[in-house]
Amino acid sequence: EADIYQTPRYLVIGTGKKITLECSQTMGHDKMYWYQQDPGMELHLIHYSYGVNSTEKGDLSSESTVSRIRTEHFPLTLESARPSHTSQYLCASSEGPTQGGVNYGYTFGSGTRLTVV
Amino acid sequence: GENVEQHPSTLSVQEGDSAVIKCTYSDSASNYFPWYKQELGKRPQLIIDIRSNVGEKKDQRIAVTLNKTAKHFSLHITETQPEDSAVYFCAAKYNFNKFYFGSGTKLNVKP
């Protein structure tokens, strides 16, 4: 089934560890995004990509980095996790706008709930 | 950049009543406005959207209205049911398919 998948679903890790949150989509979308969200709270854009080899920082400053080597894959990496990184990380993708100017919303992944102890 | 304000932050209604959530945006170039519903512990799901060339769109019990002049748009849920309880986010498209989200409204429908 075409969807967007995030792994792991939950992660508890010690301070100073390097972690990579995986995000893959099978919808062929060019555009992908990472949001940080405390449960039920505001969504903050931390990274986005408009296609392969394209990555941009979002509006919320983040110590994480991303890469986009393949269309379907948009992993997020924290080189040295800290307790302040504890949050939920949501990956999303979208198509559009099309050449006809039609816009589409995001499809979100199920999220990774990260706890740094 | 874009700024999206959403009100109220919490809303409690009795089952069967209507619920209205309002959002305002700042970028007059925004032309697409989706709404997302996020149930507890789940991913946000697109429930309805509206493009700037229409003023209203309806899908069963939910509707969205858009006032481009005033730069505000609203979500209307009629005949609310307990399963409508969730956090709702509005969003406005800004700068080539990047979205700004409102801060969310926690809707509680009391049976």
PDB file of C-alpha atoms in Angstrom:
ATOM      1  CA  GLU A   1       0.000   0.000   0.000  1.00  0.00           C
ATOM      2  CA  ALA A   2       1.354   3.420  -0.935  1.00  0.00           C
ATOM      3  CA  ASP A   3       2.141   5.238   2.269  1.00  0.00           C
ATOM      4  CA  ILE A   4       4.859   6.913   4.291  1.00  0.00           C
ATOM      5  CA  TYR A   5       6.694   4.855   6.882  1.00  0.00           C
ATOM      6  CA  GLN A   6       8.728   5.903   9.870  1.00  0.00           C
ATOM      7  CA  THR A   7      10.969   3.764  12.018  1.00  0.00           C
ATOM      8  CA  PRO A   8      11.445   3.297  14.845  1.00  0.00           C
ATOM      9  CA  ARG A   9       8.051   4.107  16.320  1.00  0.00           C
ATOM     10  CA  TYR A  10       9.564   4.652  19.780  1.00  0.00           C
ATOM     11  CA  LEU A  11      13.195   5.198  20.754  1.00  0.00           C
ATOM     12  CA  VAL A  12      14.796   5.684  24.155  1.00  0.00           C
ATOM     13  CA  ILE A  13      18.464   6.529  23.960  1.00  0.00           C
ATOM     14  CA  GLY A  14      21.236   7.851  26.157  1.00  0.00           C
ATOM     15  CA  THR A  15      22.732  11.319  25.958  1.00  0.00           C
ATOM     16  CA  GLY A  16      25.536  11.670  23.435  1.00  0.00           C
ATOM     17  CA  LYS A  17      24.448   8.843  21.160  1.00  0.00           C
ATOM     18  CA  LYS A  18      24.126   9.270  17.410  1.00  0.00           C
ATOM     19  CA  ILE A  19      20.720   8.347  16.043  1.00  0.00           C
ATOM     20  CA  THR A  20      19.044   8.220  12.660  1.00  0.00           C
ATOM     21  CA  LEU A  21      15.290   8.384  12.251  1.00  0.00           C
ATOM     22  CA  GLU A  22      14.127   6.680   9.093  1.00  0.00           C
ATOM     23  CA  CYS A  23      11.422   7.927   6.756  1.00  0.00           C
ATOM     24  CA  SER A  24      10.417   6.299   3.489  1.00  0.00           C
ATOM     25  CA  GLN A  25       7.473   6.885   1.185  1.00  0.00           C
ATOM     26  CA  THR A  26       6.179   4.763  -1.645  1.00  0.00           C
ATOM     27  CA  MET A  27       3.975   7.410  -3.268  1.00  0.00           C
ATOM     28  CA  GLY A  28       6.622   8.858  -5.561  1.00  0.00           C
ATOM     29  CA  HIS A  29       6.346  12.285  -3.944  1.00  0.00           C
ATOM     30  CA  ASP A  30       9.126  14.748  -4.664  1.00  0.00           C
ATOM     31  CA  LYS A  31       8.589  16.855  -1.557  1.00  0.00           C
ATOM     32  CA  MET A  32       9.354  15.611   1.920  1.00  0.00           C
ATOM     33  CA  TYR A  33       9.385  17.279   5.322  1.00  0.00           C
ATOM     34  CA  TRP A  34      10.354  16.747   8.931  1.00  0.00           C
ATOM     35  CA  TYR A  35       8.301  18.265  11.733  1.00  0.00           C
ATOM     36  CA  GLN A  36       8.941  18.275  15.455  1.00  0.00           C
ATOM     37  CA  GLN A  37       5.853  18.059  17.639  1.00  0.00           C
ATOM     38  CA  ASP A  38       5.327  17.658  21.340  1.00  0.00           C
ATOM     39  CA  PRO A  39       2.228  15.419  21.647  1.00  0.00           C
ATOM     40  CA  GLY A  40      -0.898  17.268  20.560  1.00  0.00           C
ATOM     41  CA  MET A  41       0.976  20.517  20.308  1.00  0.00           C
ATOM     42  CA  GLU A  42       2.104  22.780  17.495  1.00  0.00           C
ATOM     43  CA  LEU A  43       3.957  21.386  14.478  1.00  0.00           C
ATOM     44  CA  HIS A  44       7.360  22.934  13.825  1.00  0.00           C
ATOM     45  CA  LEU A  45       9.089  22.491  10.457  1.00  0.00           C
ATOM     46  CA  ILE A  46      12.744  21.532  10.956  1.00  0.00           C
ATOM     47  CA  HIS A  47      13.806  20.305   7.494  1.00  0.00           C
ATOM     48  CA  TYR A  48      12.372  19.933   4.021  1.00  0.00           C
ATOM     49  CA  SER A  49      13.372  18.697   0.602  1.00  0.00           C
ATOM     50  CA  TYR A  50      11.964  19.424  -2.827  1.00  0.00           C
ATOM     51  CA  GLY A  51      13.732  16.503  -4.474  1.00  0.00           C
ATOM     52  CA  VAL A  52      16.868  14.418  -4.659  1.00  0.00           C
ATOM     53  CA  ASN A  53      19.964  16.285  -3.406  1.00  0.00           C
ATOM     54  CA  SER A  54      17.776  19.164  -2.232  1.00  0.00           C
ATOM     55  CA  THR A  55      17.562  19.878   1.507  1.00  0.00           C
ATOM     56  CA  GLU A  56      16.669  23.041   3.387  1.00  0.00           C
ATOM     57  CA  LYS A  57      16.420  24.018   7.021  1.00  0.00           C
ATOM     58  CA  GLY A  58      12.983  24.810   8.339  1.00  0.00           C
ATOM     59  CA  ASP A  59      11.834  27.548  10.639  1.00  0.00           C
ATOM     60  CA  LEU A  60      12.678  25.853  13.919  1.00  0.00           C
ATOM     61  CA  SER A  61      16.373  25.692  14.581  1.00  0.00           C
ATOM     62  CA  SER A  62      17.457  22.104  14.918  1.00  0.00           C
ATOM     63  CA  GLU A  63      20.758  20.372  15.533  1.00  0.00           C
ATOM     64  CA  SER A  64      19.681  17.539  13.291  1.00  0.00           C
ATOM     65  CA  THR A  65      20.724  16.989   9.685  1.00  0.00           C
ATOM     66  CA  VAL A  66      18.975  15.318   6.763  1.00  0.00           C
ATOM     67  CA  SER A  67      19.895  13.799   3.428  1.00  0.00           C
ATOM     68  CA  ARG A  68      17.951  13.040   0.280  1.00  0.00           C
ATOM     69  CA  ILE A  69      19.899  10.654  -1.915  1.00  0.00           C
ATOM     70  CA  ARG A  70      16.830   8.780  -3.154  1.00  0.00           C
ATOM     71  CA  THR A  71      13.365  10.138  -3.845  1.00  0.00           C
ATOM     72  CA  GLU A  72      11.701   7.742  -1.434  1.00  0.00           C
ATOM     73  CA  HIS A  73      14.084   8.119   1.506  1.00  0.00           C
ATOM     74  CA  PHE A  74      14.571  11.128   3.821  1.00  0.00           C
ATOM     75  CA  PRO A  75      16.433  10.165   7.010  1.00  0.00           C
ATOM     76  CA  LEU A  76      17.055  12.550   9.894  1.00  0.00           C
ATOM     77  CA  THR A  77      20.238  12.267  11.966  1.00  0.00           C
ATOM     78  CA  LEU A  78      21.193  13.593  15.375  1.00  0.00           C
ATOM     79  CA  GLU A  79      24.960  13.366  15.851  1.00  0.00           C
ATOM     80  CA  SER A  80      24.799  13.710  19.628  1.00  0.00           C
ATOM     81  CA  ALA A  81      21.418  13.321  21.275  1.00  0.00           C
ATOM     82  CA  ARG A  82      20.508  15.485  24.274  1.00  0.00           C
ATOM     83  CA  PRO A  83      17.491  15.489  26.607  1.00  0.00           C
ATOM     84  CA  SER A  84      16.281  18.685  24.883  1.00  0.00           C
ATOM     85  CA  HIS A  85      15.795  16.582  21.726  1.00  0.00           C
ATOM     86  CA  THR A  86      13.074  14.583  23.446  1.00  0.00           C
ATOM     87  CA  SER A  87       9.988  15.022  21.270  1.00  0.00           C
ATOM     88  CA  GLN A  88       7.939  13.434  18.523  1.00  0.00           C
ATOM     89  CA  TYR A  89       9.318  13.660  15.003  1.00  0.00           C
ATOM     90  CA  LEU A  90       6.854  13.494  12.121  1.00  0.00           C
ATOM     91  CA  CYS A  91       7.855  12.936   8.530  1.00  0.00           C
ATOM     92  CA  ALA A  92       5.543  14.037   5.709  1.00  0.00           C
ATOM     93  CA  SER A  93       5.473  14.045   1.938  1.00  0.00           C
ATOM     94  CA  SER A  94       3.385  15.698  -0.744  1.00  0.00           C
ATOM     95  CA  GLU A  95       2.952  16.022  -4.441  1.00  0.00           C
ATOM     96  CA  GLY A  96       2.210  19.250  -6.197  1.00  0.00           C
ATOM     97  CA  PRO A  97       1.747  21.895  -6.930  1.00  0.00           C
ATOM     98  CA  THR A  98       1.201  20.432 -10.359  1.00  0.00           C
ATOM     99  CA  GLN A  99       1.989  22.277 -13.549  1.00  0.00           C
ATOM    100  CA  GLY A 100      -1.651  23.272 -13.553  1.00  0.00           C
ATOM    101  CA  GLY A 101      -1.145  24.882 -10.148  1.00  0.00           C
ATOM    102  CA  VAL A 102      -3.168  22.299  -8.202  1.00  0.00           C
ATOM    103  CA  ASN A 103      -2.017  21.965  -4.615  1.00  0.00           C
ATOM    104  CA  TYR A 104      -2.184  18.953  -2.375  1.00  0.00           C
ATOM    105  CA  GLY A 105      -1.786  18.500   1.350  1.00  0.00           C
ATOM    106  CA  TYR A 106       0.681  16.386   3.224  1.00  0.00           C
ATOM    107  CA  THR A 107       0.585  12.733   4.036  1.00  0.00           C
ATOM    108  CA  PHE A 108       2.160  12.223   7.452  1.00  0.00           C
ATOM    109  CA  GLY A 109       4.007   9.245   8.795  1.00  0.00           C
ATOM    110  CA  SER A 110       3.080   7.763  12.159  1.00  0.00           C
ATOM    111  CA  GLY A 111       5.968   9.508  13.848  1.00  0.00           C
ATOM    112  CA  THR A 112       8.947   8.559  15.988  1.00  0.00           C
ATOM    113  CA  ARG A 113       8.655   9.337  19.664  1.00  0.00           C
ATOM    114  CA  LEU A 114      12.189  10.027  20.866  1.00  0.00           C
ATOM    115  CA  THR A 115      13.226  10.117  24.502  1.00  0.00           C
ATOM    116  CA  VAL A 116      16.788  11.038  25.390  1.00  0.00           C
ATOM    117  CA  VAL A 117      17.796  10.141  28.934  1.00  0.00           C
TER     118      VAL A 117
ATOM    119  CA  GLY B   1       7.181  34.373   6.310  1.00  0.00           C
ATOM    120  CA  GLU B   2       3.649  33.164   6.837  1.00  0.00           C
ATOM    121  CA  ASN B   3       1.940  33.359  10.209  1.00  0.00           C
ATOM    122  CA  VAL B   4      -1.160  31.281  10.964  1.00  0.00           C
ATOM    123  CA  GLU B   5      -3.193  31.941  14.087  1.00  0.00           C
ATOM    124  CA  GLN B   6      -5.775  29.446  15.265  1.00  0.00           C
ATOM    125  CA  HIS B   7      -8.564  29.845  17.828  1.00  0.00           C
ATOM    126  CA  PRO B   8      -9.720  28.546  20.179  1.00  0.00           C
ATOM    127  CA  SER B   9      -6.970  26.404  21.645  1.00  0.00           C
ATOM    128  CA  THR B  10      -9.540  24.184  23.348  1.00  0.00           C
ATOM    129  CA  LEU B  11     -13.211  23.657  22.558  1.00  0.00           C
ATOM    130  CA  SER B  12     -15.699  21.554  24.447  1.00  0.00           C
ATOM    131  CA  VAL B  13     -19.141  20.848  22.972  1.00  0.00           C
ATOM    132  CA  GLN B  14     -22.035  18.557  23.704  1.00  0.00           C
ATOM    133  CA  GLU B  15     -22.627  15.684  21.322  1.00  0.00           C
ATOM    134  CA  GLY B  16     -24.892  16.843  18.507  1.00  0.00           C
ATOM    135  CA  ASP B  17     -23.861  20.490  18.749  1.00  0.00           C
ATOM    136  CA  SER B  18     -21.757  22.307  16.150  1.00  0.00           C
ATOM    137  CA  ALA B  19     -18.095  23.226  16.504  1.00  0.00           C
ATOM    138  CA  VAL B  20     -16.295  26.057  14.744  1.00  0.00           C
ATOM    139  CA  ILE B  21     -12.536  26.569  14.603  1.00  0.00           C
ATOM    140  CA  LYS B  22     -11.095  29.747  13.098  1.00  0.00           C
ATOM    141  CA  CYS B  23      -7.753  30.554  11.533  1.00  0.00           C
ATOM    142  CA  THR B  24      -6.200  33.679  10.122  1.00  0.00           C
ATOM    143  CA  TYR B  25      -3.165  33.907   7.863  1.00  0.00           C
ATOM    144  CA  SER B  26      -0.821  36.709   6.958  1.00  0.00           C
ATOM    145  CA  ASP B  27       0.507  35.962   3.455  1.00  0.00           C
ATOM    146  CA  SER B  28      -2.002  37.144   0.864  1.00  0.00           C
ATOM    147  CA  ALA B  29      -0.275  34.900  -1.700  1.00  0.00           C
ATOM    148  CA  SER B  30      -1.363  31.753   0.167  1.00  0.00           C
ATOM    149  CA  ASN B  31      -3.827  29.887  -2.027  1.00  0.00           C
ATOM    150  CA  TYR B  32      -4.376  26.498  -0.423  1.00  0.00           C
ATOM    151  CA  PHE B  33      -5.671  25.738   3.063  1.00  0.00           C
ATOM    152  CA  PRO B  34      -5.848  22.165   4.396  1.00  0.00           C
ATOM    153  CA  TRP B  35      -7.221  21.006   7.727  1.00  0.00           C
ATOM    154  CA  TYR B  36      -5.808  18.079   9.675  1.00  0.00           C
ATOM    155  CA  LYS B  37      -7.268  15.951  12.436  1.00  0.00           C
ATOM    156  CA  GLN B  38      -4.897  14.292  14.879  1.00  0.00           C
ATOM    157  CA  GLU B  39      -6.283  11.717  17.262  1.00  0.00           C
ATOM    158  CA  LEU B  40      -4.375  10.887  20.402  1.00  0.00           C
ATOM    159  CA  GLY B  41      -1.169   9.029  19.569  1.00  0.00           C
ATOM    160  CA  LYS B  42      -1.838   9.035  15.840  1.00  0.00           C
ATOM    161  CA  ARG B  43      -0.588  10.886  12.797  1.00  0.00           C
ATOM    162  CA  PRO B  44      -2.300  14.040  11.509  1.00  0.00           C
ATOM    163  CA  GLN B  45      -4.774  13.154   8.760  1.00  0.00           C
ATOM    164  CA  LEU B  46      -6.039  15.506   6.060  1.00  0.00           C
ATOM    165  CA  ILE B  47      -9.810  15.839   6.481  1.00  0.00           C
ATOM    166  CA  ILE B  48     -10.725  18.681   4.133  1.00  0.00           C
ATOM    167  CA  ASP B  49      -9.027  21.400   2.146  1.00  0.00           C
ATOM    168  CA  ILE B  50     -10.004  24.496   0.250  1.00  0.00           C
ATOM    169  CA  ARG B  51      -8.385  26.336  -2.610  1.00  0.00           C
ATOM    170  CA  SER B  52      -8.463  30.083  -2.924  1.00  0.00           C
ATOM    171  CA  ASN B  53     -10.773  30.122  -5.923  1.00  0.00           C
ATOM    172  CA  VAL B  54     -13.743  28.924  -3.841  1.00  0.00           C
ATOM    173  CA  GLY B  55     -15.396  30.341  -0.753  1.00  0.00           C
ATOM    174  CA  GLU B  56     -16.836  27.202   0.772  1.00  0.00           C
ATOM    175  CA  LYS B  57     -16.457  23.451   0.580  1.00  0.00           C
ATOM    176  CA  LYS B  58     -18.518  20.786   2.300  1.00  0.00           C
ATOM    177  CA  ASP B  59     -17.990  17.096   2.919  1.00  0.00           C
ATOM    178  CA  GLN B  60     -20.789  15.466   4.892  1.00  0.00           C
ATOM    179  CA  ARG B  61     -20.655  16.922   8.423  1.00  0.00           C
ATOM    180  CA  ILE B  62     -17.591  19.076   7.899  1.00  0.00           C
ATOM    181  CA  ALA B  63     -17.281  22.274   5.934  1.00  0.00           C
ATOM    182  CA  VAL B  64     -14.640  24.905   5.444  1.00  0.00           C
ATOM    183  CA  THR B  65     -15.181  28.550   4.545  1.00  0.00           C
ATOM    184  CA  LEU B  66     -12.607  30.980   3.224  1.00  0.00           C
ATOM    185  CA  ASN B  67     -12.654  34.764   3.239  1.00  0.00           C
ATOM    186  CA  LYS B  68      -9.675  35.867   1.155  1.00  0.00           C
ATOM    187  CA  THR B  69     -10.262  39.547   1.733  1.00  0.00           C
ATOM    188  CA  ALA B  70     -10.131  39.159   5.493  1.00  0.00           C
ATOM    189  CA  LYS B  71      -7.525  36.363   5.249  1.00  0.00           C
ATOM    190  CA  HIS B  72      -9.354  33.966   7.449  1.00  0.00           C
ATOM    191  CA  PHE B  73     -10.803  30.488   7.078  1.00  0.00           C
ATOM    192  CA  SER B  74     -12.881  28.325   9.361  1.00  0.00           C
ATOM    193  CA  LEU B  75     -13.708  24.678   9.962  1.00  0.00           C
ATOM    194  CA  HIS B  76     -17.306  23.823  10.793  1.00  0.00           C
ATOM    195  CA  ILE B  77     -18.329  20.458  12.208  1.00  0.00           C
ATOM    196  CA  THR B  78     -22.059  19.834  12.545  1.00  0.00           C
ATOM    197  CA  GLU B  79     -23.816  17.147  14.585  1.00  0.00           C
ATOM    198  CA  THR B  80     -20.632  16.430  16.494  1.00  0.00           C
ATOM    199  CA  GLN B  81     -19.942  12.898  17.700  1.00  0.00           C
ATOM    200  CA  PRO B  82     -17.526  11.614  20.369  1.00  0.00           C
ATOM    201  CA  GLU B  83     -15.245  10.276  17.621  1.00  0.00           C
ATOM    202  CA  ASP B  84     -14.747  13.858  16.446  1.00  0.00           C
ATOM    203  CA  SER B  85     -12.722  14.457  19.621  1.00  0.00           C
ATOM    204  CA  ALA B  86      -9.145  15.185  18.512  1.00  0.00           C
ATOM    205  CA  VAL B  87      -6.706  18.014  17.911  1.00  0.00           C
ATOM    206  CA  TYR B  88      -7.422  19.925  14.701  1.00  0.00           C
ATOM    207  CA  PHE B  89      -4.766  21.896  12.821  1.00  0.00           C
ATOM    208  CA  CYS B  90      -5.296  24.445  10.089  1.00  0.00           C
ATOM    209  CA  ALA B  91      -2.536  25.208   7.610  1.00  0.00           C
ATOM    210  CA  ALA B  92      -1.769  27.696   4.851  1.00  0.00           C
ATOM    211  CA  LYS B  93       0.453  27.041   1.879  1.00  0.00           C
ATOM    212  CA  TYR B  94       3.434  29.278   1.633  1.00  0.00           C
ATOM    213  CA  ASN B  95       6.262  29.366  -0.854  1.00  0.00           C
ATOM    214  CA  PHE B  96       5.971  26.372  -3.161  1.00  0.00           C
ATOM    215  CA  ASN B  97       4.252  23.714  -1.100  1.00  0.00           C
ATOM    216  CA  LYS B  98       5.667  24.575   2.273  1.00  0.00           C
ATOM    217  CA  PHE B  99       2.945  24.856   4.881  1.00  0.00           C
ATOM    218  CA  TYR B 100       2.587  26.816   8.061  1.00  0.00           C
ATOM    219  CA  PHE B 101       0.382  25.247  10.694  1.00  0.00           C
ATOM    220  CA  GLY B 102      -1.826  26.799  13.300  1.00  0.00           C
ATOM    221  CA  SER B 103      -1.170  25.946  16.924  1.00  0.00           C
ATOM    222  CA  GLY B 104      -4.011  23.416  17.084  1.00  0.00           C
ATOM    223  CA  THR B 105      -7.465  23.195  18.677  1.00  0.00           C
ATOM    224  CA  LYS B 106      -8.247  20.402  21.081  1.00  0.00           C
ATOM    225  CA  LEU B 107     -11.886  19.482  20.501  1.00  0.00           C
ATOM    226  CA  ASN B 108     -13.697  17.511  23.162  1.00  0.00           C
ATOM    227  CA  VAL B 109     -17.159  16.198  22.312  1.00  0.00           C
ATOM    228  CA  LYS B 110     -19.019  15.187  25.451  1.00  0.00           C
ATOM    229  CA  PRO B 111     -21.484  12.312  25.084  1.00  0.00           C
TER     230      PRO B 111
END
